[in-house]
Short mmCIF file of C-alpha atoms in Angstrom, two decimals:
data_model
loop_
_atom_site.label_atom_id
_atom_site.label_comp_id
_atom_site.label_asym_id
_atom_site.label_seq_id
_atom_site.Cartn_x
_atom_site.Cartn_y
_atom_site.Cartn_z
CA MET A 534 31.69 -14.30 -49.39
CA GLU A 535 29.53 -15.20 -52.34
CA GLY A 536 28.57 -18.82 -52.77
CA ILE A 537 28.03 -19.57 -49.08
CA GLN A 538 24.56 -20.87 -48.36
CA ARG A 539 23.16 -19.96 -44.95
CA GLU A 540 20.53 -21.89 -43.04
CA SER A 541 19.17 -21.50 -39.54
CA GLY A 542 19.37 -25.02 -38.27
CA CYS A 543 20.31 -26.49 -34.93
CA LEU A 544 24.05 -26.78 -34.41
CA ASN A 545 23.85 -30.31 -32.94
CA THR A 546 27.19 -29.80 -31.27
CA PHE A 547 28.80 -30.03 -27.85
CA CYS A 548 28.93 -27.29 -25.25
CA PRO A 549 32.13 -25.14 -24.98
CA ILE A 550 32.88 -26.65 -21.55
CA ALA A 551 33.95 -29.80 -23.45
CA SER A 552 37.13 -27.91 -24.43
CA VAL A 553 38.56 -28.68 -20.98
CA ALA A 554 39.32 -32.13 -22.43
CA TRP A 555 42.45 -30.82 -24.17
CA LEU A 556 43.01 -27.49 -22.37
CA HIS A 557 43.62 -28.98 -18.91
CA ARG A 558 46.46 -31.01 -20.41
CA LYS A 559 47.96 -28.11 -22.35
CA ILE A 560 48.05 -25.48 -19.58
CA LYS A 561 49.97 -27.08 -16.76
CA ASP A 562 49.22 -26.25 -13.11
CA SER A 563 45.78 -24.95 -14.10
CA PHE A 564 42.33 -25.95 -12.91
CA PHE A 565 39.06 -25.57 -14.80
CA LEU A 566 36.11 -25.00 -12.47
CA ILE A 567 32.82 -25.35 -14.38
CA VAL A 568 29.89 -23.48 -12.82
CA GLY A 569 26.64 -25.03 -13.99
CA THR A 570 23.84 -27.46 -13.25
CA HIS A 571 23.76 -31.19 -12.61
CA THR A 572 23.09 -31.55 -16.34
CA CYS A 573 26.44 -29.89 -17.13
CA ALA A 574 28.22 -32.20 -14.70
CA HIS A 575 26.47 -35.28 -16.12
CA PHE A 576 27.37 -34.20 -19.67
CA ILE A 577 31.05 -33.70 -19.00
CA GLN A 578 31.35 -36.91 -16.98
CA THR A 579 29.64 -38.86 -19.76
CA ALA A 580 31.58 -37.25 -22.59
CA LEU A 581 34.96 -37.38 -20.89
CA ASP A 582 34.47 -40.33 -18.57
CA VAL A 583 37.90 -41.82 -19.20
CA MET A 584 39.68 -38.76 -17.87
CA VAL A 585 37.48 -38.41 -14.79
CA TYR A 586 39.16 -41.45 -13.30
CA ALA A 587 42.60 -39.99 -14.02
CA HIS A 588 42.18 -37.26 -11.38
CA SER A 589 41.96 -34.62 -14.09
CA ARG A 590 42.39 -30.96 -13.33
CA PHE A 591 38.78 -29.91 -13.86
CA GLY A 592 35.69 -30.06 -11.67
CA PHE A 593 32.25 -28.61 -11.01
CA ALA A 594 30.55 -26.06 -8.85
CA VAL A 595 26.97 -27.25 -9.21
CA LEU A 596 24.29 -24.57 -8.96
CA GLU A 597 21.67 -25.20 -6.29
CA GLU A 598 18.45 -23.34 -5.52
CA SER A 599 20.08 -21.82 -2.42
CA ASP A 600 22.70 -20.15 -4.64
CA LEU A 601 20.02 -18.00 -6.27
CA VAL A 602 19.19 -16.29 -2.97
CA ALA A 603 22.69 -16.33 -1.49
CA PRO A 604 23.75 -12.92 -0.06
CA SER A 605 27.21 -13.22 -1.63
CA LEU A 606 28.18 -15.22 -4.72
CA THR A 607 31.82 -14.81 -3.71
CA LYS A 608 31.28 -16.68 -0.45
CA GLU A 609 29.58 -19.58 -2.24
CA LEU A 610 32.30 -19.77 -4.89
CA GLU A 611 35.06 -19.33 -2.31
CA SER A 612 34.20 -22.56 -0.49
CA VAL A 613 34.59 -24.55 -3.72
CA VAL A 614 37.77 -22.73 -4.75
CA ASP A 615 39.32 -23.41 -1.33
CA GLN A 616 38.79 -27.14 -1.89
CA VAL A 617 40.41 -26.89 -5.33
CA VAL A 618 43.43 -25.06 -3.94
CA ALA A 619 43.85 -27.56 -1.08
CA GLU A 620 43.79 -30.57 -3.41
CA TRP A 621 45.40 -29.37 -6.64
CA ASN A 622 47.42 -26.28 -5.67
CA PRO A 623 46.95 -24.63 -9.11
CA LYS A 624 48.72 -21.52 -10.42
CA VAL A 625 45.58 -20.38 -12.25
CA ILE A 626 41.88 -21.26 -12.01
CA PHE A 627 39.53 -20.77 -14.96
CA VAL A 628 35.95 -20.31 -13.75
CA MET A 629 33.96 -21.46 -16.81
CA THR A 630 30.41 -20.14 -16.69
CA THR A 631 27.71 -22.07 -18.58
CA CYS A 632 24.43 -21.05 -20.20
CA SER A 633 22.68 -21.59 -16.84
CA VAL A 634 24.76 -18.78 -15.34
CA ASP A 635 23.90 -16.53 -18.29
CA ILE A 636 20.19 -17.25 -18.05
CA LEU A 637 20.16 -16.60 -14.30
CA LYS A 638 22.09 -13.32 -14.89
CA MET A 639 24.75 -14.29 -12.35
CA ASP A 640 27.82 -12.06 -12.58
CA LEU A 641 30.89 -13.91 -11.32
CA ASP A 642 33.46 -11.38 -12.62
CA VAL A 643 33.52 -9.46 -9.35
CA SER A 644 33.74 -12.66 -7.32
CA CYS A 645 36.70 -13.85 -9.41
CA LYS A 646 38.50 -10.53 -8.86
CA GLU A 647 37.96 -10.76 -5.12
CA LEU A 648 39.21 -14.34 -5.02
CA SER A 649 42.26 -13.45 -7.14
CA LYS A 650 43.15 -10.73 -4.64
CA LYS A 651 42.67 -13.03 -1.68
CA LEU A 652 44.53 -16.04 -3.10
CA GLU A 653 47.24 -13.94 -4.82
CA PHE A 654 47.01 -15.89 -8.08
CA PRO A 655 44.64 -15.53 -11.06
CA VAL A 656 41.05 -16.74 -10.84
CA LEU A 657 39.83 -15.95 -14.34
CA PRO A 658 36.15 -15.72 -15.37
CA THR A 659 35.71 -17.55 -18.67
CA PRO A 660 32.30 -17.43 -20.39
CA ALA A 661 31.55 -20.81 -21.98
CA SER A 662 27.84 -20.67 -22.74
CA GLY A 663 26.58 -23.23 -25.20
CA ILE A 664 23.79 -20.90 -26.33
CA ASP A 665 25.99 -18.97 -28.74
CA GLY A 666 29.11 -21.12 -29.00
CA ILE A 667 30.26 -24.61 -29.92
CA PHE A 668 32.72 -26.80 -28.05
CA THR A 669 35.91 -25.72 -29.82
CA GLN A 670 35.16 -22.05 -29.10
CA GLY A 671 35.77 -22.78 -25.41
CA GLU A 672 39.47 -22.65 -26.29
CA ASP A 673 38.95 -19.18 -27.76
CA LYS A 674 37.49 -17.91 -24.47
CA VAL A 675 40.32 -19.39 -22.40
CA LEU A 676 43.06 -17.93 -24.63
CA LYS A 677 41.38 -14.53 -24.55
CA ALA A 678 41.33 -14.70 -20.71
CA LEU A 679 45.09 -15.48 -20.79
CA LEU A 680 46.06 -12.55 -23.03
CA PRO A 681 46.68 -10.12 -20.11
CA PHE A 682 49.50 -12.43 -18.99
CA CYS A 683 51.37 -11.91 -22.26
CA PRO A 684 53.81 -9.02 -21.68
CA LYS A 685 53.95 -6.21 -24.20
CA GLU A 686 57.71 -5.87 -23.90
CA GLU A 687 60.56 -8.35 -23.44
CA GLN A 688 61.55 -8.39 -19.81
CA GLU A 689 65.17 -7.54 -19.24
CA THR A 690 67.28 -10.16 -17.56
CA LYS A 691 69.54 -9.27 -14.66
CA LYS A 692 72.58 -9.93 -16.86
CA GLN A 693 71.36 -7.45 -19.48
CA GLN A 694 70.66 -4.86 -16.81
CA THR A 695 74.16 -5.29 -15.34
CA GLU A 696 75.77 -4.93 -18.78
CA GLU A 697 73.78 -1.77 -19.46
CA ARG A 698 74.87 -0.23 -16.16
CA LYS A 699 78.53 -1.03 -16.98
CA SER A 700 78.08 0.44 -20.43
CA LYS A 701 76.72 3.67 -19.01
CA TRP A 702 79.59 3.93 -16.49
CA PHE A 703 82.41 3.30 -18.97
CA PHE A 704 81.02 5.26 -21.92
CA PHE A 705 79.33 8.08 -20.04
CA ASN A 706 75.89 7.12 -21.42
CA LYS A 707 76.97 7.46 -25.07
CA GLU A 708 75.80 3.86 -25.71
CA GLU A 709 72.34 4.73 -24.47
CA GLU A 710 71.64 6.90 -27.50
CA SER A 711 72.69 4.26 -30.03
CA LYS A 712 70.69 1.58 -28.16
CA SER A 713 67.49 3.58 -28.29
CA GLU A 714 67.83 3.86 -32.06
CA LYS A 715 68.10 0.09 -32.55
CA PRO A 716 64.95 -1.17 -34.32
CA LYS A 717 62.89 -3.82 -32.57
CA LYS A 718 62.71 -7.25 -34.21
CA ALA A 719 59.40 -8.84 -35.13
CA ASN A 720 58.65 -12.05 -33.26
CA LEU A 721 56.64 -14.92 -34.76
CA LEU A 722 53.90 -16.40 -32.61
CA LEU A 723 52.04 -19.67 -33.30
CA LEU A 724 48.54 -19.29 -31.84
CA GLY A 725 46.53 -22.32 -30.70
CA ALA A 726 46.41 -24.91 -27.91
CA VAL A 727 48.11 -27.73 -29.82
CA THR A 728 50.14 -30.38 -28.04
CA ASP A 729 53.75 -29.64 -27.12
CA GLY A 730 54.87 -32.26 -29.65
CA THR A 731 52.95 -30.59 -32.50
CA ALA A 732 54.30 -27.15 -31.58
CA GLN A 733 57.85 -28.51 -31.51
CA GLN A 734 57.40 -30.08 -34.96
CA LEU A 735 56.26 -26.78 -36.47
CA GLN A 736 59.10 -24.93 -34.73
CA TRP A 737 61.52 -27.51 -36.15
CA GLU A 738 60.16 -27.01 -39.70
CA LEU A 739 60.57 -23.24 -39.36
CA LYS A 740 64.08 -23.60 -37.92
CA ARG A 741 65.10 -25.70 -40.95
CA LEU A 742 63.98 -22.80 -43.12
CA GLY A 743 66.00 -20.33 -41.08
CA ILE A 744 63.33 -18.92 -38.75
CA GLU A 745 64.26 -19.47 -35.11
CA ASN A 746 62.92 -18.21 -31.80
CA VAL A 747 59.30 -19.00 -32.63
CA ASP A 748 56.95 -18.41 -29.70
CA VAL A 749 53.79 -20.38 -28.94
CA PHE A 750 50.62 -19.17 -27.25
CA PRO A 751 49.48 -20.55 -24.91
CA GLU A 752 52.64 -21.75 -23.22
CA SER A 753 52.10 -24.51 -20.68
CA ASP A 754 53.46 -22.28 -17.88
CA LEU A 755 51.52 -19.14 -16.97
CA THR A 756 54.73 -17.31 -16.03
CA LYS A 757 56.29 -17.89 -19.47
CA MET A 758 53.67 -16.44 -21.79
CA PRO A 759 55.19 -14.84 -24.93
CA VAL A 760 55.48 -11.17 -25.79
CA ILE A 761 52.67 -9.78 -27.96
CA ASN A 762 52.93 -6.24 -29.28
CA GLU A 763 52.78 -4.28 -32.52
CA HIS A 764 55.93 -6.08 -33.75
CA THR A 765 54.41 -9.56 -33.30
CA VAL A 766 53.36 -11.62 -36.31
CA ILE A 767 50.56 -14.07 -35.46
CA ALA A 768 50.23 -17.36 -37.36
CA PRO A 769 46.94 -18.98 -36.23
CA LEU A 770 46.88 -22.78 -35.91
CA GLN A 771 43.14 -23.18 -35.27
CA PRO A 772 40.17 -21.70 -37.17
CA TYR A 773 38.04 -21.01 -34.09
CA LEU A 774 40.01 -18.31 -32.27
CA ASN A 775 38.19 -15.25 -33.62
CA ASP A 776 37.69 -13.44 -30.28
CA THR A 777 41.33 -13.89 -29.32
CA LEU A 778 42.54 -12.65 -32.72
CA ALA A 779 40.20 -9.64 -32.63
CA THR A 780 41.48 -8.69 -29.16
CA ILE A 781 45.12 -9.05 -30.24
CA ARG A 782 44.50 -6.83 -33.26
CA ARG A 783 42.64 -4.22 -31.22
CA GLU A 784 44.70 -4.09 -28.01
CA ARG A 785 48.20 -5.15 -29.16
CA GLY A 786 48.27 -4.00 -32.79
CA ALA A 787 49.87 -7.28 -33.91
CA THR A 788 49.87 -8.51 -37.51
CA VAL A 789 47.74 -11.62 -38.18
CA LEU A 790 48.84 -13.62 -41.22
CA SER A 791 46.10 -14.58 -43.65
CA THR A 792 47.13 -18.06 -44.69
CA LEU A 793 45.95 -21.66 -44.73
CA TYR A 794 45.95 -23.58 -41.47
CA PRO A 795 48.84 -26.09 -41.22
CA ILE A 796 46.54 -29.08 -41.66
CA GLY A 797 47.58 -31.57 -44.35
CA PRO A 798 50.66 -31.29 -46.61
CA ASP A 799 49.03 -28.59 -48.78
CA GLY A 800 47.98 -26.43 -45.83
CA THR A 801 51.29 -26.87 -43.99
CA ALA A 802 53.30 -25.95 -47.09
CA GLN A 803 51.27 -22.79 -47.74
CA PHE A 804 51.46 -21.90 -44.02
CA LEU A 805 55.28 -22.14 -44.03
CA GLN A 806 55.64 -20.35 -47.37
CA ASP A 807 53.52 -17.40 -46.23
CA ILE A 808 55.57 -17.07 -43.03
CA CYS A 809 58.80 -17.19 -45.05
CA ASN A 810 57.50 -14.61 -47.49
CA HIS A 811 56.61 -12.28 -44.61
CA PHE A 812 60.12 -12.55 -43.12
CA ASN A 813 61.87 -12.54 -46.53
CA VAL A 814 63.24 -16.06 -46.03
CA ASP A 815 63.87 -18.53 -48.88
CA ALA A 816 61.04 -21.14 -48.90
CA THR A 817 62.12 -23.34 -51.82
CA ALA A 818 62.76 -26.30 -49.46
CA VAL A 819 59.07 -26.36 -48.52
CA LYS A 820 57.97 -27.73 -51.90
CA GLU A 821 60.26 -30.75 -51.62
CA ARG A 822 59.02 -31.43 -48.09
CA GLU A 823 55.40 -31.26 -49.29
CA GLU A 824 56.00 -33.65 -52.20
CA GLN A 825 57.76 -36.10 -49.89
CA THR A 826 54.78 -36.06 -47.51
CA TRP A 827 52.26 -36.61 -50.32
CA GLN A 828 54.27 -39.66 -51.43
CA GLU A 829 54.10 -41.07 -47.90
CA LEU A 830 50.30 -40.71 -48.01
CA GLU A 831 49.84 -42.36 -51.40
CA SER A 832 48.55 -45.73 -50.17
CA GLN A 833 45.94 -43.96 -48.04
CA ARG A 834 45.05 -41.49 -50.81
CA ALA A 835 44.26 -44.41 -53.13
CA MET A 836 41.60 -45.47 -50.59
CA ILE A 837 39.92 -42.07 -50.53
CA ARG A 838 40.42 -40.91 -54.12
CA GLY A 839 37.07 -40.41 -55.89
CA LYS A 840 35.02 -41.02 -52.75
CA LYS A 841 32.10 -38.68 -52.01
CA VAL A 842 32.51 -37.00 -48.60
CA MET A 843 30.05 -34.73 -46.79
CA PHE A 844 30.58 -32.58 -43.69
CA LEU A 845 27.45 -31.96 -41.60
CA GLY A 846 29.13 -29.29 -39.41
CA ASP A 847 30.34 -29.64 -35.84
CA ASN A 848 33.81 -28.42 -34.85
CA LEU A 849 34.70 -25.45 -37.15
CA LEU A 850 37.57 -27.46 -38.62
CA GLU A 851 35.42 -28.37 -41.63
CA LEU A 852 36.88 -25.86 -44.15
CA PRO A 853 40.57 -26.87 -43.79
CA LEU A 854 39.65 -30.57 -43.58
CA ALA A 855 37.57 -30.31 -46.77
CA ARG A 856 40.40 -28.47 -48.52
CA PHE A 857 42.77 -31.30 -47.53
CA LEU A 858 40.38 -34.02 -48.76
CA ILE A 859 39.94 -32.28 -52.13
CA ALA A 860 43.73 -32.15 -52.47
CA CYS A 861 43.71 -35.92 -51.73
CA GLY A 862 41.38 -36.48 -54.69
CA ALA A 863 38.09 -36.92 -52.80
CA GLU A 864 34.84 -35.41 -54.08
CA VAL A 865 33.54 -33.23 -51.24
CA VAL A 866 29.83 -32.84 -51.99
CA GLU A 867 29.03 -30.38 -49.19
CA VAL A 868 30.86 -28.59 -46.38
CA GLY A 869 28.50 -27.82 -43.52
CA THR A 870 30.00 -25.75 -40.74
CA PRO A 871 28.46 -24.00 -37.70
CA TYR A 872 30.01 -20.59 -38.32
CA ILE A 873 32.30 -18.82 -40.79
CA HIS A 874 34.40 -15.79 -39.91
CA ASN A 875 35.15 -14.37 -43.35
CA LYS A 876 38.21 -12.37 -42.26
CA ASP A 877 40.04 -15.15 -40.43
CA MET A 878 38.98 -17.85 -42.93
CA LYS A 879 39.72 -15.79 -46.04
CA ALA A 880 42.58 -17.96 -47.34
CA GLU A 881 40.67 -21.22 -46.79
CA LEU A 882 37.56 -19.83 -48.50
CA GLU A 883 39.59 -18.66 -51.50
CA ARG A 884 41.21 -22.10 -51.84
CA LEU A 885 37.83 -23.87 -51.59
CA SER A 886 36.26 -21.52 -54.12
CA GLU A 887 38.64 -22.97 -56.73
CA SER A 888 36.93 -26.37 -56.35
CA LYS A 889 33.37 -24.93 -56.50
CA VAL A 890 32.39 -26.98 -53.44
CA SER A 891 29.05 -26.24 -51.77
CA ILE A 892 29.49 -24.52 -48.37
CA VAL A 893 26.58 -24.29 -45.90
CA GLU A 894 26.85 -22.17 -42.76
CA SER A 895 24.75 -23.19 -39.72
CA PRO A 896 23.07 -26.02 -41.65
CA ASP A 897 19.56 -27.28 -40.98
CA PHE A 898 19.87 -31.01 -40.34
CA HIS A 899 16.46 -31.85 -41.79
CA ARG A 900 17.46 -30.19 -45.08
CA GLN A 901 20.81 -31.91 -44.88
CA LEU A 902 19.08 -35.25 -44.48
CA LYS A 903 17.36 -34.74 -47.83
CA ARG A 904 20.66 -33.79 -49.42
CA ILE A 905 22.34 -36.86 -47.91
CA LYS A 906 19.84 -39.06 -49.74
CA GLU A 907 20.48 -37.07 -52.92
CA TYR A 908 24.29 -37.17 -52.71
CA ASP A 909 24.56 -40.71 -51.27
CA PRO A 910 28.02 -39.93 -49.83
CA ASP A 911 30.61 -42.62 -49.14
CA LEU A 912 31.60 -40.92 -45.86
CA ILE A 913 29.88 -38.41 -43.57
CA ILE A 914 31.85 -36.37 -41.00
CA THR A 915 29.51 -35.41 -38.17
CA GLY A 916 29.00 -35.06 -34.43
CA LEU A 917 28.55 -37.95 -32.02
CA ALA A 918 24.79 -37.48 -31.75
CA LEU A 919 24.21 -38.18 -35.43
CA CYS A 920 26.73 -40.91 -36.15
CA ASN A 921 24.77 -43.92 -34.90
CA PRO A 922 21.46 -42.98 -36.61
CA LEU A 923 23.30 -42.42 -39.89
CA GLU A 924 25.20 -45.71 -39.52
CA ALA A 925 21.86 -47.44 -38.94
CA MET A 926 20.65 -45.93 -42.23
CA GLY A 927 23.62 -47.53 -44.00
CA TYR A 928 26.04 -44.60 -44.22
CA ARG A 929 29.70 -44.60 -43.16
CA THR A 930 30.57 -41.93 -40.62
CA ALA A 931 33.55 -40.44 -38.83
CA TRP A 932 33.38 -38.62 -35.48
CA SER A 933 34.26 -34.98 -36.01
CA ILE A 934 35.24 -34.60 -32.34
CA GLU A 935 38.19 -36.95 -32.90
CA PHE A 936 39.87 -34.30 -35.04
CA THR A 937 39.99 -31.95 -32.04
CA PHE A 938 41.55 -34.57 -29.75
CA SER A 939 44.13 -35.77 -32.27
CA GLN A 940 47.38 -34.30 -33.54
CA ILE A 941 46.55 -33.26 -37.12
CA HIS A 942 48.86 -30.27 -37.75
CA GLY A 943 52.07 -30.26 -39.78
CA PHE A 944 53.76 -32.59 -42.27
CA VAL A 945 54.56 -35.35 -39.75
CA ASN A 946 50.96 -35.74 -38.53
CA SER A 947 49.47 -35.86 -42.05
CA ILE A 948 49.54 -39.65 -42.08
CA ASP A 949 47.49 -39.82 -38.87
CA LEU A 950 45.10 -37.22 -40.29
CA ILE A 951 44.31 -39.10 -43.49
CA LYS A 952 43.89 -42.38 -41.58
CA MET A 953 41.05 -40.77 -39.64
CA PHE A 954 39.15 -40.59 -42.96
CA THR A 955 40.21 -43.95 -44.37
CA LYS A 956 39.62 -45.95 -41.16
CA PRO A 957 35.79 -46.04 -41.44
CA LEU A 958 36.03 -46.76 -45.18
CA ARG A 959 38.45 -49.62 -44.58
CA LYS A 960 36.23 -50.98 -41.79
CA TRP A 961 33.21 -50.92 -44.13
CA GLN A 962 35.21 -52.63 -46.87
CA THR A 963 36.23 -55.40 -44.47
CA LEU A 964 32.63 -55.93 -43.41
CA GLN A 965 31.56 -56.19 -47.05
CA GLU A 966 34.28 -58.76 -47.72
CA HIS A 967 32.88 -60.85 -44.85
CA GLY A 968 29.36 -60.73 -46.29
CA TRP A 969 27.91 -57.93 -44.12
CA ASN A 970 24.86 -56.22 -45.66
#
């Protein structure tokens, strides 16, 4: 897309293995086994230290020098997996391989297949190298690994099978011909590892509009993954699922809606309207719901209206968040983001182009630092590594990683979303009132 500036700077972002923070809670009865070095283990324990003490369902297989000359990688991995099975009894194990595994050219795919056969449940290899991916893209790799567990056809229940057998017996198979001519219905699928509460809110909004039976991928139970085939309509919830979407298009032939992400009242309204338009459902009630939500945000919008906001780039949520802030009345001076997939981000890019905002892909932080001094923003959204230095320079910052841990989708969560921007501004205002310089 024209107007996007590209730089070749360091991403300054977390490793994809950090995605276990929300994935191990979403996919029940799973275990995430990270294969990496002591550095990987130290990173994840430091970044997610609170959850380590909660007996979380993720752990490490730390690479040692002896592993490099081991006669069988399967045997080495098997001993760790056996401990995981004995303690957690999971239904699925994701073996997340780090950049160390890539550099050492260790192929764990065969080992995972052998362990799956032995244990009689899935042990799925999941590449999560930080060399070419950021922390939110770990979710993309996990969802792609789960796609084979989504059936292509609705499984018949025993009751349906019994009724069909009766039908054939009484009507001498005449019903069979009419049944085969019945067209298959399209099913709507919300794609993204949001919390169960967020998924239920979006399903409730769609049900109010007349769209029921909305599936969600991933489901929390591996045995209840939704049907995905050429009749499925995909509505993505997250902007960093490009590999999963490409695989669905290629292997299942499903339709992927090009719409805004349901983040903020404006994004949620457009998301619902585009779904309704696709299924020929009246969407006039959406406008009223959007206006009601904006009114509920008014006191917070007054705090952010006219403020200069800059995104340095960290979690790939920058485009929809910037679109929401502009709708709130903020002046977004620059949207830095690690990566832009033009096809999947088309609707967001078109909406942002209306505001003429500057978009920088893979920004160079040293160049950004000069632009920060030029713009003098009121608020900077950035990764953890840069927040404290920028605060020390006198700027107000917000942690971009908080947006991945929080519930920010849909009308109901809009109030929590906007407070994540106003909280640092309000804190700074309070400090000023108490004479802080």
